[in-house]
Amino acid sequence: MKLWQKGIVYQIYPRSFKDSNGDGIGDLKGIISKLEYVKDLGVDIIWLSPVYLSPNNDNGYDVADYYKINPEFGTMDDMDALINKADALGLKIIMDLVINHTSTEHWWFKEALKGKDNPYRNYYHWRSKKNNWGGFFGGTTWEKVGDEYYLHLFDKTQADLNLSNPKVIQEVKDIMTFWLNKGIYGFRCDVINIIYKNSLENGKRRLVLTGLEHYHSTKRNHEILQELHRDVLDNYPETFTVGETVLVNTEQALDLMSPDRDELDLVISFEHMEVDHINNKWFKVKYKPKKMMKTLTKWQEALPWNCLYFENHDQPRSVSRFGCPEKYRLESAKMLATILLTLRGTPFIYQGQEIGMTNGDFKSLDEFMDTETHNIEKLGRKLLIPRAILRKMLFRTSRDNARTPMQWNATTGFTTGTAWLKENQNKTTINVERSLTDDNSILNFYKRLIAFRKASPVLTKGDFRVVNMKKDVYIYERSFNKKRIRIIANMSHKERKINITKKPVISNYNDFNGKVLRPYEALIIEV
Ligand code: TEU
Ligand code: CA
């Protein structure tokens, strides 16, 4: 087994993790000061969201220089110190590799603006007319400068790179080499299955993302990944690449991670994050655990190895989404943790998830900082969606729900100044300091689960088999060398009858009741 298969990944969103100098923005020194905490969780790999120079229109996913550190976060010396300390603690770091686009503040783009003959012009996609493509953040994908438009699948300050230009590929190789030589373990590759555009022709009209067929999972996209592997990654004894692959289905995922193709080690799929998406009833969304179970099972059965996650910096908090933060926060967060850490694959934990952080308590749309949220707001107004409905939808879905500062203690744990994004008021009760001393906390439950998983060949290596998915109760088994572990998770607040005689090795209730599964009860049983 590879390290990235045995290990647990912890995602740090630097802006919101820990501020060391009181300016309200998380930074590298802050991360360094909390590395022992991360290590103590039982984590092996840290995924660091972008720390590169950036104007922060998309919090670092708009890179202005791949070789420089965002001064708000610190210096290259701080970055070296972080890598060294992580290494000393036995933690690996993977960095975000954002190569679909750069910030329009990147000097390549500034050069490109100088004229059509400039050698950097062809680093981006230019056209004299717009096409009909729709962007990931809503609206058009073309912005005019002079008499030409450039392509941007995301915000207009994120210009898409032209990966049919071999010079751009060479730049990517140089960037990867630079960071691997600094001692990082690999990359989380941003939107990596849409980087190559076959053509810039009009697309078939779709509700969202018109044009997708021209750039999603193109053949050349696969070849580029193989080339990066052959020319860069293969020069290092052990690396780990996990691709964020939007709108990926199981066949495409299998292609991307097939060992004989050497493209990516692991893919981040989205289907289970869409189970509570908008359906035919306008903005009325009901989460149905059944859909979640079915989707998780489908991916468990289809892929040899999954990227297991319920949260990241783009998704609202899982306990608010799939649990019950008001009445059963502890139980439901622990139930989700149980599933996360017992399925087959590599578990990814997003900062704050381990203490059961909830969605932000935003009161007004002005409190949002996220560019996607604001773009959707504008679009919603254009479509004349009633304001109350739009507000409700954005409060529930905004990416800022996951980006509120990490709740280290009841007061100034994240910053001594004013945080860049509104801190959640429930930090007075939901915080690391309190969780550490409370044996019954979500945090201590995560630690127990992680330790248990790591010591268990059945959970790390074993096969997956679904047993039952009736009435919001997910029952599955993992097995290895004739040993079996059964997981029983009640994914709803309703009590369910059951008949179990064997006591669980881990459970989220302190007493054992073999007759009823209580709200969100989860059991791990060695059978
Ligand atoms: O996300 C890509 C992506 O698919 C998101 O736009 C997603 O659709 C949306 O956030 C769901 O609400 C990656 C990064 O994770 C994200 O933070 C960046 O904004 C985006 O790429 C552009 O780099
Ligand atoms: Ca700071």
Short mmCIF file of C-alpha atoms and ligand atoms in Angstrom, two decimals, residues 18-27 72-73, ligand 2:
data_model
loop_
_atom_site.label_atom_id
_atom_site.label_comp_id
_atom_site.label_asym_id
_atom_site.label_seq_id
_atom_site.Cartn_x
_atom_site.Cartn_y
_atom_site.Cartn_z
CA LYS A 18 -4.82 30.68 12.08
CA ASP A 19 -3.73 34.32 12.06
CA SER A 20 -0.36 34.94 13.71
CA ASN A 21 -0.08 38.73 13.49
CA GLY A 22 -3.52 40.14 14.20
CA ASP A 23 -4.37 41.36 10.70
CA GLY A 24 -7.39 39.06 10.59
CA ILE A 25 -5.98 36.84 7.84
CA GLY A 26 -4.71 33.34 8.46
CA ASP A 27 -1.05 32.86 7.51
CA GLU A 72 -0.56 38.27 3.40
CA PHE A 73 0.42 34.70 4.20
CA CA B 2 -2.11 37.24 9.38
#
